[in-house]
Coordinates of N, CA, C and O and ligand atoms in Angstrom, one line a residue:
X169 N 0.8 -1.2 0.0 CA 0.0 0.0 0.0 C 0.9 1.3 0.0 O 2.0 1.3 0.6
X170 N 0.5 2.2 -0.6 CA 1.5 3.4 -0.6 C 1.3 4.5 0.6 O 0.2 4.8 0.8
X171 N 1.9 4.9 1.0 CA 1.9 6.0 1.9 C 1.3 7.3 1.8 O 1.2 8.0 0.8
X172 N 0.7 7.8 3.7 CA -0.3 9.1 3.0 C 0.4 9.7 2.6 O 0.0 10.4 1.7
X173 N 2.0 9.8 2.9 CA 2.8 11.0 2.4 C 3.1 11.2 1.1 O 3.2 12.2 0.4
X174 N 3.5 9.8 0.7 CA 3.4 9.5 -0.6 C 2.0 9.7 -1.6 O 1.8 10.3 -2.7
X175 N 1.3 8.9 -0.8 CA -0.1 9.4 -2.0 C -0.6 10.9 -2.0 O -1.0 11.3 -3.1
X176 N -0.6 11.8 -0.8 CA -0.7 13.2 -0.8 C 0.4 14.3 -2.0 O 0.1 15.4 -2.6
X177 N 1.5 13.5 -2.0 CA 2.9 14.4 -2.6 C 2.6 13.7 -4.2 O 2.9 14.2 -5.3
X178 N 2.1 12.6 -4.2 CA 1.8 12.4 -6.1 C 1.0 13.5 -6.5 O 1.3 14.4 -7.2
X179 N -0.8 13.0 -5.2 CA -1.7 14.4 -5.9 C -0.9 15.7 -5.9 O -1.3 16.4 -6.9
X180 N -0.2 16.1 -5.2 CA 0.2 17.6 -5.2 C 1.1 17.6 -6.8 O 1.1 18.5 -7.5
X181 N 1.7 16.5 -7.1 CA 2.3 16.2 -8.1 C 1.9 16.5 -9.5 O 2.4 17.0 -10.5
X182 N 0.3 15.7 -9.1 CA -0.6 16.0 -10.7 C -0.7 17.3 -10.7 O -0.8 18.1 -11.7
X183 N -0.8 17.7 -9.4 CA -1.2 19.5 -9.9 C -0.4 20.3 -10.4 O -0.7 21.2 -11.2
X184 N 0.8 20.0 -9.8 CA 1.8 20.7 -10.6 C 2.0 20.4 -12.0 O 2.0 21.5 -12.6
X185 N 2.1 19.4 -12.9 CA 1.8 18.8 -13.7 C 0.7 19.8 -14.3 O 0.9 20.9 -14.7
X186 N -0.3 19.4 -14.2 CA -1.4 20.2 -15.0 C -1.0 21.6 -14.9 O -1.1 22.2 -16.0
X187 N -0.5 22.4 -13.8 CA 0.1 23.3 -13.8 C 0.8 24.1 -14.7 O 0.7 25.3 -15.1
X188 N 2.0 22.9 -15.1 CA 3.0 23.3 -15.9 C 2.5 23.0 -17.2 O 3.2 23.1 -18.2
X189 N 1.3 22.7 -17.3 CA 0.5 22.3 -18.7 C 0.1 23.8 -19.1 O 0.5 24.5 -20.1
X190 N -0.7 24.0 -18.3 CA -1.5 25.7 -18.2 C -0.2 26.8 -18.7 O -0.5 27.7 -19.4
X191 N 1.0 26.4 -18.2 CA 1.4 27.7 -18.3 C 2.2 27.4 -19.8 O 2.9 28.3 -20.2
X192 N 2.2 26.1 -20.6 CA 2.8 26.1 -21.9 C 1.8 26.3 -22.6 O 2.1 27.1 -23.5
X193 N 0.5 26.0 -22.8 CA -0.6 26.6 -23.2 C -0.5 27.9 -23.2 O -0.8 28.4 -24.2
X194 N -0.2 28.7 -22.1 CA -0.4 30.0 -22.5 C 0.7 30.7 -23.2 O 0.4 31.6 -24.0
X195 N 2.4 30.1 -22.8 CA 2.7 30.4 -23.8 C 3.0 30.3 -25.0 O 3.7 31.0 -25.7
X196 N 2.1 29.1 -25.3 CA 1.5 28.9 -27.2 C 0.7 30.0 -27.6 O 0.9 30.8 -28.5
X197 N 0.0 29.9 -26.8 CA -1.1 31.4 -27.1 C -0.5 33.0 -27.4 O -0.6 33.8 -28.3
X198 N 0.3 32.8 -26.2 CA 1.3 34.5 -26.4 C 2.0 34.1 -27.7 O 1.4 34.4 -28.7
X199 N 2.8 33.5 -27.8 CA 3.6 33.4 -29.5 C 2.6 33.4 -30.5 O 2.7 34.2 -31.4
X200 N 1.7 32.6 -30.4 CA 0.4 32.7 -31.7 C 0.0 34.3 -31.6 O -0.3 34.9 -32.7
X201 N 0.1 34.7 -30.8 CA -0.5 35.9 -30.8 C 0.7 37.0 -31.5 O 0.5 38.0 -32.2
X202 N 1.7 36.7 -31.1 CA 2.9 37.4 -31.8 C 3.7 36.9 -33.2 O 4.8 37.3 -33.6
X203 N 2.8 36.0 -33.6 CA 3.4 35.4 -34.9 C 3.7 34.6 -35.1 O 3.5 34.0 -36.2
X204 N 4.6 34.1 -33.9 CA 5.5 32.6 -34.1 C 4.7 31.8 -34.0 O 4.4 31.4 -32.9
X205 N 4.1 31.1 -35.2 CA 3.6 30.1 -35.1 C 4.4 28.6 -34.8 O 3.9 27.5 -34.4
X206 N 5.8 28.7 -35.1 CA 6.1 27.7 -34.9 C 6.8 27.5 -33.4 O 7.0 26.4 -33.0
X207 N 7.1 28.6 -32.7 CA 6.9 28.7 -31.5 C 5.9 28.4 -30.4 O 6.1 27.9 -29.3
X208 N 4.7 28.9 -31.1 CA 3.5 28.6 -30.7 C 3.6 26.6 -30.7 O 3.4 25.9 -29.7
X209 N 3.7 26.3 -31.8 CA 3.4 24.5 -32.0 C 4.3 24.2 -31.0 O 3.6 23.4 -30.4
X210 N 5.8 24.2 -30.1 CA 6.5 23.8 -29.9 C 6.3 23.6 -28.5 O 6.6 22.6 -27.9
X211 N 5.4 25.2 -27.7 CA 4.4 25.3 -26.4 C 3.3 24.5 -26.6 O 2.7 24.2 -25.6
X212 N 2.9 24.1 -27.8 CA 1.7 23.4 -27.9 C 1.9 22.1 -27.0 O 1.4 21.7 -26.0
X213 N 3.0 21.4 -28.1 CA 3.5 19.9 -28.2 C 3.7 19.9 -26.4 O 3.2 18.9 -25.8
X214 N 4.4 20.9 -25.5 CA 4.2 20.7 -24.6 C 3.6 20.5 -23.1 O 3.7 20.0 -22.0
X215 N 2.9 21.2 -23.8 CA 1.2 21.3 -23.0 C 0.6 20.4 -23.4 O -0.4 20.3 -22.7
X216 N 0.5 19.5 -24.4 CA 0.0 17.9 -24.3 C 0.8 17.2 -23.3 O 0.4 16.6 -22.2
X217 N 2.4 17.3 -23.9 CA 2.9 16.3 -22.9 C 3.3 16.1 -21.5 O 3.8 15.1 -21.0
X218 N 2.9 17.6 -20.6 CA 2.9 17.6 -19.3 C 1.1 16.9 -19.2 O 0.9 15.7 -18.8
X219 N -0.1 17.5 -19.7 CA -1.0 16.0 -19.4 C -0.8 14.7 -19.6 O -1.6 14.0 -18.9
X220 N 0.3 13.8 -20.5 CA 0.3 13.1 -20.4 C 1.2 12.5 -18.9 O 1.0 11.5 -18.3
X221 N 2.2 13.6 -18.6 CA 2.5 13.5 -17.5 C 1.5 13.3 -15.8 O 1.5 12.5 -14.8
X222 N 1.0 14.2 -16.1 CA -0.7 14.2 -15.2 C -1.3 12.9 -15.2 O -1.5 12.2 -14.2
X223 N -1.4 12.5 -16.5 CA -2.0 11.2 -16.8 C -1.2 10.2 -16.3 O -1.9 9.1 -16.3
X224 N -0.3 10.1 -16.0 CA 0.7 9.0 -15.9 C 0.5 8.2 -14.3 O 0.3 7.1 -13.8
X225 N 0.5 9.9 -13.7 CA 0.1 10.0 -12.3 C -1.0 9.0 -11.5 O -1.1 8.2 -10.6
X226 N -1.7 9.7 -12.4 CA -3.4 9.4 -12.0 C -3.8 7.8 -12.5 O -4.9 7.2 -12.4
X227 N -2.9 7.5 -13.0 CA -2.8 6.1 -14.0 C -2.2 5.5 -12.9 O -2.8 4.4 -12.7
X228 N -1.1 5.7 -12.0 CA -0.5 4.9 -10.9 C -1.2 4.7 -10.0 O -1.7 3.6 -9.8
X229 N -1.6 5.9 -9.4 CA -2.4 6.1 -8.3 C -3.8 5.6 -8.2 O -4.5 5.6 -7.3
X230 N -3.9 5.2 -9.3 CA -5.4 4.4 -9.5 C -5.2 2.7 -9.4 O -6.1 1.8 -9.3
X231 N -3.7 2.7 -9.6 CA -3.0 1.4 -9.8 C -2.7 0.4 -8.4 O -2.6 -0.8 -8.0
X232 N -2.8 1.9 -7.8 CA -2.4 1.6 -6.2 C -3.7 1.3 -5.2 O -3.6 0.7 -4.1
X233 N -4.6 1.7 -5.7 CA -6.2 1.5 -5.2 C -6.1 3.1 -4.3 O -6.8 3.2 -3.4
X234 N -5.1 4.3 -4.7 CA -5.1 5.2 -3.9 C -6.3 6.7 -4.8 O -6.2 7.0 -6.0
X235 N -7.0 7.1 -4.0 CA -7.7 7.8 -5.3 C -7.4 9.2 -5.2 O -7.1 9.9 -4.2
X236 N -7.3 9.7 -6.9 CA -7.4 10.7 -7.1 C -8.2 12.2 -7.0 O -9.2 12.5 -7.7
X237 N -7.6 13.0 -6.3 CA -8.6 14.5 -6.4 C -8.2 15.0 -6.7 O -7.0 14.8 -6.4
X238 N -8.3 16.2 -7.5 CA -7.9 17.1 -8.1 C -8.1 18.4 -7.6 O -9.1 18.7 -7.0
X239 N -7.2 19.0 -7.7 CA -7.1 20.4 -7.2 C -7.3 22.1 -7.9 O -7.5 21.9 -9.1
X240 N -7.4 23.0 -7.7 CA -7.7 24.4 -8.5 C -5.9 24.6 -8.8 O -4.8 24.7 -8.2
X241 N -6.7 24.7 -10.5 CA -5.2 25.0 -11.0 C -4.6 26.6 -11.0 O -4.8 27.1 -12.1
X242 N -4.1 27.3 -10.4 CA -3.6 28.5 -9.8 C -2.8 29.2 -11.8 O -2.2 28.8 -12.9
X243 N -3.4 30.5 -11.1 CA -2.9 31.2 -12.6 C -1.8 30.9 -13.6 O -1.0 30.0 -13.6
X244 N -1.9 31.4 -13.9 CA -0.3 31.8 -15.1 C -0.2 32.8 -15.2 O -1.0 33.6 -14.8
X245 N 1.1 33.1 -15.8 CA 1.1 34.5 -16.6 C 0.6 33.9 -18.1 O 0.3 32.8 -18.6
X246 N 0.5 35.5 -18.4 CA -0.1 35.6 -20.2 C 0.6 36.1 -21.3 O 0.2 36.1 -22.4
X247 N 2.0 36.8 -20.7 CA 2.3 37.5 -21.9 C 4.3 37.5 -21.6 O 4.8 37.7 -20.5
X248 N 4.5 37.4 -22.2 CA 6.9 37.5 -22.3 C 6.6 38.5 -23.2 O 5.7 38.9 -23.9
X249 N 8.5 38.8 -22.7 CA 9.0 39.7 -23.4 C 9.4 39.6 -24.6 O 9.4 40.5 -25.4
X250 N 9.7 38.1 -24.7 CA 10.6 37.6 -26.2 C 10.4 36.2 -26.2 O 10.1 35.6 -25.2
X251 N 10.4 35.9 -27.1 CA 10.7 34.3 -27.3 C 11.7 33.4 -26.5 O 11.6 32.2 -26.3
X252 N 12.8 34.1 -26.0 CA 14.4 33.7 -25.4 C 13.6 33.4 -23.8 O 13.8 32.4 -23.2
X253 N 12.6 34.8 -23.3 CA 12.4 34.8 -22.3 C 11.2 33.8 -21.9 O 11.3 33.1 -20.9
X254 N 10.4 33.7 -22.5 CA 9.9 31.8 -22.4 C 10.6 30.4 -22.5 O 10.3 29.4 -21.9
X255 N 11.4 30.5 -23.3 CA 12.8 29.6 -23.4 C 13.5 29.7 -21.8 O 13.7 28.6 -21.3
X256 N 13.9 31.0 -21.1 CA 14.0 30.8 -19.8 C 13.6 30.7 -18.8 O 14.2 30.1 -17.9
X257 N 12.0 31.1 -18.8 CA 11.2 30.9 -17.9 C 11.2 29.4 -18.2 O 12.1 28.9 -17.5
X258 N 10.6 28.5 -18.9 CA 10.9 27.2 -19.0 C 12.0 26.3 -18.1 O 11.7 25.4 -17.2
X259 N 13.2 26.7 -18.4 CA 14.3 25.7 -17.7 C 13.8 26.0 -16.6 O 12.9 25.3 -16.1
X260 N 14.3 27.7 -15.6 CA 14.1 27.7 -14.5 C 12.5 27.0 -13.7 O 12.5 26.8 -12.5
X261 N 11.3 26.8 -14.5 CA 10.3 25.8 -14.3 C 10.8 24.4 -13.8 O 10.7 23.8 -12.8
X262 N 11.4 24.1 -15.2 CA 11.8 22.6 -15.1 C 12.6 22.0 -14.0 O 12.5 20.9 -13.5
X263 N 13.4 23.2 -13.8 CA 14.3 23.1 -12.8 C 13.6 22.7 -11.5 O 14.0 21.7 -10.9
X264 N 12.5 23.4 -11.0 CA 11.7 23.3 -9.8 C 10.8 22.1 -10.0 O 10.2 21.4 -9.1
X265 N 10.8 22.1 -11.2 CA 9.6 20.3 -11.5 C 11.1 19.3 -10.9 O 11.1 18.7 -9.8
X266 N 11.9 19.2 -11.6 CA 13.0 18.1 -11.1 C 12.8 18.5 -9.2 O 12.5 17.5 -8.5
X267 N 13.0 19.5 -8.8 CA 12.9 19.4 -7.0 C 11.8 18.5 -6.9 O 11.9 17.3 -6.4
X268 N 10.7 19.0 -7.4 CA 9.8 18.0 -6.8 C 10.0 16.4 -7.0 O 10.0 15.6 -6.2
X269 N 10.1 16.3 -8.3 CA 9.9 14.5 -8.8 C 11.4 14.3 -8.0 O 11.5 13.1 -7.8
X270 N 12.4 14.9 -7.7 CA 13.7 14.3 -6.7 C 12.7 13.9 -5.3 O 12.5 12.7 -4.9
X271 N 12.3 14.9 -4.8 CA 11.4 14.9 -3.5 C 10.2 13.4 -3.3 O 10.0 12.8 -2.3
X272 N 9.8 13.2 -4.4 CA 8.8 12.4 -4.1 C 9.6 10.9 -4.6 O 9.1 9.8 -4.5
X273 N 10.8 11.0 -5.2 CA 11.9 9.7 -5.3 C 12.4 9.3 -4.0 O 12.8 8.2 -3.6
X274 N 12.4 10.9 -3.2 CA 12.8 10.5 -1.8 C 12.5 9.9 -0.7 O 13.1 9.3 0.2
X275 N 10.9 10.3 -1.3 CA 9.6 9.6 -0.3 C 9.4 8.4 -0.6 O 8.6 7.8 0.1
X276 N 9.8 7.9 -1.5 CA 9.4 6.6 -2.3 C 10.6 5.8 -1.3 O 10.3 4.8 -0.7
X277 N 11.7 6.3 -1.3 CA 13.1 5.8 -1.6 C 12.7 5.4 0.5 O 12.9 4.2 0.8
X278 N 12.2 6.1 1.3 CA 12.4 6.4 2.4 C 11.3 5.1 3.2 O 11.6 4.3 4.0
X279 N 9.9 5.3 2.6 CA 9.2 4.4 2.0 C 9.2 3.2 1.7 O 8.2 2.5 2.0
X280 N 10.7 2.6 1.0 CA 10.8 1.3 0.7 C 10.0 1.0 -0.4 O 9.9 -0.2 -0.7
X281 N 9.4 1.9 -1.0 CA 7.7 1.4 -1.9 C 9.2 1.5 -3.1 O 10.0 2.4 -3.4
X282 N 9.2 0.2 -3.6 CA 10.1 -0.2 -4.6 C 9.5 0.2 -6.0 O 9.9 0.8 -6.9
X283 N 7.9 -0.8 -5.8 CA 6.8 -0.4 -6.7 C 7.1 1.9 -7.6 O 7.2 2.5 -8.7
X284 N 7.2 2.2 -6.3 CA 6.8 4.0 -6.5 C 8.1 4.1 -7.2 O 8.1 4.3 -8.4
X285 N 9.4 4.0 -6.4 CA 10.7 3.9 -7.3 C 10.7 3.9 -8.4 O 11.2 4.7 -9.1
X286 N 10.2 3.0 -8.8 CA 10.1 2.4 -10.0 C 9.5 3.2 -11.0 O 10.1 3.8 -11.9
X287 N 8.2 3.1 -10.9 CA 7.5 4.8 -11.7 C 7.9 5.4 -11.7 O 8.1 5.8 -12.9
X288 N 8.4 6.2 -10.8 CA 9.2 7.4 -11.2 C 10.6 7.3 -12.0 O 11.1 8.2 -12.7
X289 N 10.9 6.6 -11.9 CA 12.8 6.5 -13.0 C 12.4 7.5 -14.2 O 13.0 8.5 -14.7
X290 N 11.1 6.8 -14.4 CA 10.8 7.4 -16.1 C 10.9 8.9 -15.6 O 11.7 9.6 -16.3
X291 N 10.5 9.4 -14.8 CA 10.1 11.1 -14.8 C 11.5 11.8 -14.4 O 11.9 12.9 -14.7
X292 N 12.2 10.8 -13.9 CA 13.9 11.1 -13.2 C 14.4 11.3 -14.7 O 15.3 12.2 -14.9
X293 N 13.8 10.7 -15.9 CA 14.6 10.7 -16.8 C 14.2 11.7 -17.7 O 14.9 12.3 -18.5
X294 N 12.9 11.9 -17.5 CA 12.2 12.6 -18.5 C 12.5 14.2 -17.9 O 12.0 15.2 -18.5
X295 N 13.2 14.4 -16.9 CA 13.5 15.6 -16.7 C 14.5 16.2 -16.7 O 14.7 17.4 -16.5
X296 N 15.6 15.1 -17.1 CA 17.0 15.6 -17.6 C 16.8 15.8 -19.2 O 17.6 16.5 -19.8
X297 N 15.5 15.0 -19.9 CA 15.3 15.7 -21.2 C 14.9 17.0 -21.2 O 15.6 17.8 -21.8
X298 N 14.0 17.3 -20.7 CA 13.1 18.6 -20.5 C 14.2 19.3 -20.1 O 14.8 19.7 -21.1
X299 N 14.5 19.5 -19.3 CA 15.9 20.7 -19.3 C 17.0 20.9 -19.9 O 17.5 22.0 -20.0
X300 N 17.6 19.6 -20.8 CA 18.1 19.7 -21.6 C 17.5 20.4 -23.0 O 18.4 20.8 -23.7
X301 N 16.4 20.5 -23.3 CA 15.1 21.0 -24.2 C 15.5 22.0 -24.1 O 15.9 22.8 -25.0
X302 N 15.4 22.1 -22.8 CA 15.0 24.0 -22.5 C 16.4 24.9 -22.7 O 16.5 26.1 -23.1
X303 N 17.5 23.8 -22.3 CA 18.9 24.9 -22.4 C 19.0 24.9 -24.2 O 19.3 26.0 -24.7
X304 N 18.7 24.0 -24.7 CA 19.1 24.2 -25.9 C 18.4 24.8 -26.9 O 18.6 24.7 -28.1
X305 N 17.0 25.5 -26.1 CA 15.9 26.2 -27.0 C 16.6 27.3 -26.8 O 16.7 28.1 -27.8
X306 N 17.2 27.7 -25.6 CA 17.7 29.5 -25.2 C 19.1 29.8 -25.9 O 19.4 31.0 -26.1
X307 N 19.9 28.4 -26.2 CA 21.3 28.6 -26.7 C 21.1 29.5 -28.3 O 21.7 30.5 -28.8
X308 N 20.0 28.6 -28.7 CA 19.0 29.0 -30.1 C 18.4 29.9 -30.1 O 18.1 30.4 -31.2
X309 N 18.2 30.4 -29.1 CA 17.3 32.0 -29.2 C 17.9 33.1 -29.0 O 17.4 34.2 -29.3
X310 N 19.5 33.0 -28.3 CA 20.4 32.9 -27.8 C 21.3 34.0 -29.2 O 21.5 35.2 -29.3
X311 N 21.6 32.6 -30.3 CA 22.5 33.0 -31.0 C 22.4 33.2 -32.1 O 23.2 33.0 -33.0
X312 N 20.4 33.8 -32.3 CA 20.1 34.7 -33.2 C 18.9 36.1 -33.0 O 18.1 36.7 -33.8
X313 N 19.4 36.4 -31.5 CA 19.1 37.8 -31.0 C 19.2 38.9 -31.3 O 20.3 39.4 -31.0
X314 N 18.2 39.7 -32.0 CA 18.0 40.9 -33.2 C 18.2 40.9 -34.3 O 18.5 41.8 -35.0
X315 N 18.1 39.3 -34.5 CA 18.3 39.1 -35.7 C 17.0 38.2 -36.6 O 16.7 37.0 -36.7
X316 N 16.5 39.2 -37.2 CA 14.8 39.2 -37.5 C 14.7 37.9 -38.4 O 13.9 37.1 -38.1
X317 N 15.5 37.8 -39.6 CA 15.8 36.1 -40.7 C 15.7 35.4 -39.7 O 14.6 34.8 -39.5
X318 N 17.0 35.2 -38.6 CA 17.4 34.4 -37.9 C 16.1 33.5 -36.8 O 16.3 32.4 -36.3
X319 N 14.5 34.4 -36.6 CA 13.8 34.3 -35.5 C 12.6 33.6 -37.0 O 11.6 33.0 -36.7
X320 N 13.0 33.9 -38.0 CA 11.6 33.9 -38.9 C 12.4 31.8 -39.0 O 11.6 30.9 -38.7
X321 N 13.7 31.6 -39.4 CA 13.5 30.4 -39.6 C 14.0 29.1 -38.7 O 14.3 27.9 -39.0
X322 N 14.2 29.8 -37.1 CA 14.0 29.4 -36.1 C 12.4 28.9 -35.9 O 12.1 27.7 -35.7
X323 N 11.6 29.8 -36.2 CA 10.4 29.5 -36.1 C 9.7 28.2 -37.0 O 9.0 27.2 -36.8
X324 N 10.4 29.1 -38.4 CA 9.8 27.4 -39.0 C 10.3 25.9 -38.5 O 9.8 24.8 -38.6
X325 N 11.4 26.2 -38.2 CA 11.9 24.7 -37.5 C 11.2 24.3 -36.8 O 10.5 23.2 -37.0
X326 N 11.0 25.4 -35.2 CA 10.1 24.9 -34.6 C 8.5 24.2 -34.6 O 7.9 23.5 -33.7
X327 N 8.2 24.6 -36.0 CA 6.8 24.2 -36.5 C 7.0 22.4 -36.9 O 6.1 21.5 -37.0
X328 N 8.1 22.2 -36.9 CA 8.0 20.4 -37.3 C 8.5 19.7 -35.9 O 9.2 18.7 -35.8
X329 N 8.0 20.3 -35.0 CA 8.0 19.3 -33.6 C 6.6 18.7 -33.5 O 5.5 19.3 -33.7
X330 N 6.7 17.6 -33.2 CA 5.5 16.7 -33.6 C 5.1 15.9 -32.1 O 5.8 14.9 -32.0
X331 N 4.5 16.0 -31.4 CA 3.8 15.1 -30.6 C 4.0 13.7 -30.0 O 2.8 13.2 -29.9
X332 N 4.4 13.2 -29.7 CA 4.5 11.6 -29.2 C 4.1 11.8 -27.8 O 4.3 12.6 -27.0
X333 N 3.0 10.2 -27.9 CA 2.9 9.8 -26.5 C 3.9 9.4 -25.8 O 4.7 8.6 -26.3
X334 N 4.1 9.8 -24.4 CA 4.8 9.5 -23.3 C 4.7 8.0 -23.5 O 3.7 7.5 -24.0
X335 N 5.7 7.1 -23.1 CA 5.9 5.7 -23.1 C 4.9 5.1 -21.9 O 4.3 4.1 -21.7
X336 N 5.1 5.9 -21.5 CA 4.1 4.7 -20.0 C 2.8 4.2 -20.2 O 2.2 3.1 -20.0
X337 N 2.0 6.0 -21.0 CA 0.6 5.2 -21.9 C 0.7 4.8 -22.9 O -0.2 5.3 -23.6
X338 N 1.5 4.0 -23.6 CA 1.4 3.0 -24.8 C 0.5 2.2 -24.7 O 0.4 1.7 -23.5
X339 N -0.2 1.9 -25.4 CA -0.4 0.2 -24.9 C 0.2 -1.0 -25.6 O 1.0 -0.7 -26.6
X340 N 0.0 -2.1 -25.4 CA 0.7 -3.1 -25.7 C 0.5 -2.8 -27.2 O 1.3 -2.4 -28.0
X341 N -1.0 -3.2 -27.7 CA -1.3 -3.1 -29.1 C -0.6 -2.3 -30.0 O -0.7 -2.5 -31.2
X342 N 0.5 -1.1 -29.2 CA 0.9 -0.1 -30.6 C 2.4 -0.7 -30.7 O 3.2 -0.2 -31.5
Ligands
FEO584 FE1 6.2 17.3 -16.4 FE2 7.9 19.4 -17.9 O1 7.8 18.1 -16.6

């Protein structure tokens, strides 16, 4: 059976999660709104895949016979300065997503719940991608600053980032 501390620190988990969904949604919206469409698709692509992260959650914890509640998802902002500066806001995010999913590897780890260990590896791992994402979107935003060509086919790049499901909801069939 999993622990209240542990089943309390997942839910707080999904929220953050949905959380960090809300605020790449919005900044898809802010870039759509400023042109970059392919900037826009790139906040898109990841505001699906923090739900799938959500989902992963709520997929364990259901797994566990522990149930889920959901919580009020707390604002965002709505508008950056630049493109670079959502590119930064991002890492420094991710940064504090890794505190937490360390935190609740802790509780797992402290726990004994081998089971919870276990699920999380993937998020241990999926967050050295995500920050690596993020440094390497700012290096790119980085080192074609006022430079107006340079942001037009940045952006089209950005437009061929494509979607995949998180591995954990596969199912066997695919
Ligand atoms: Fe769910 Fe971006 O970490």
């Amino acid at each position: 059976m999993i622990s209240a501390k542990l089943h309390t620190a997942i839910v707080d988990q999904i929220n953050a999660e949905l959380w960090s969904a809300y605020l790449y949604l919005s900044m898809s919206l802010d870039a759509e709104a400023k042109g970059f469409k392919g900037v826009a698709n790139w906040f898109y692509v990841q505001w699906l895949e923090e739900q799938d992260h959500a989902r992963i959650l709520m997929n364990y914890l259901n797994s566990r016979d522990a149930k889920v509640t959901l919580k009020a998802i707390e604002p965002v902002r709505t508008e950056w300065e630049s493109v670079l500066e959502m590119f930064q806001e991002t890492l420094r995010h991710e940064k504090v997503v890794t505190g937490l999913i360390n935190n609740l590897a802790a509780i797992a780890a402290e726990d004994r719940d081998f089971a919870s260990s276990n699920m999380l590896v993937w998020f241990i791992d999926e967050q050295v991608e995500e920050e690596g994402n993020a440094r390497d979107m700012i290096f790119a935003a980085q080192s074609i600053e006022g430079d107006k060509y340079g942001m037009y086919q940045l952006d089209k790049e950005l437009a061929a980032r494509v979607y995949k499901q998180a591995s954990p909801l596969a199912t066997s069939a695919e």
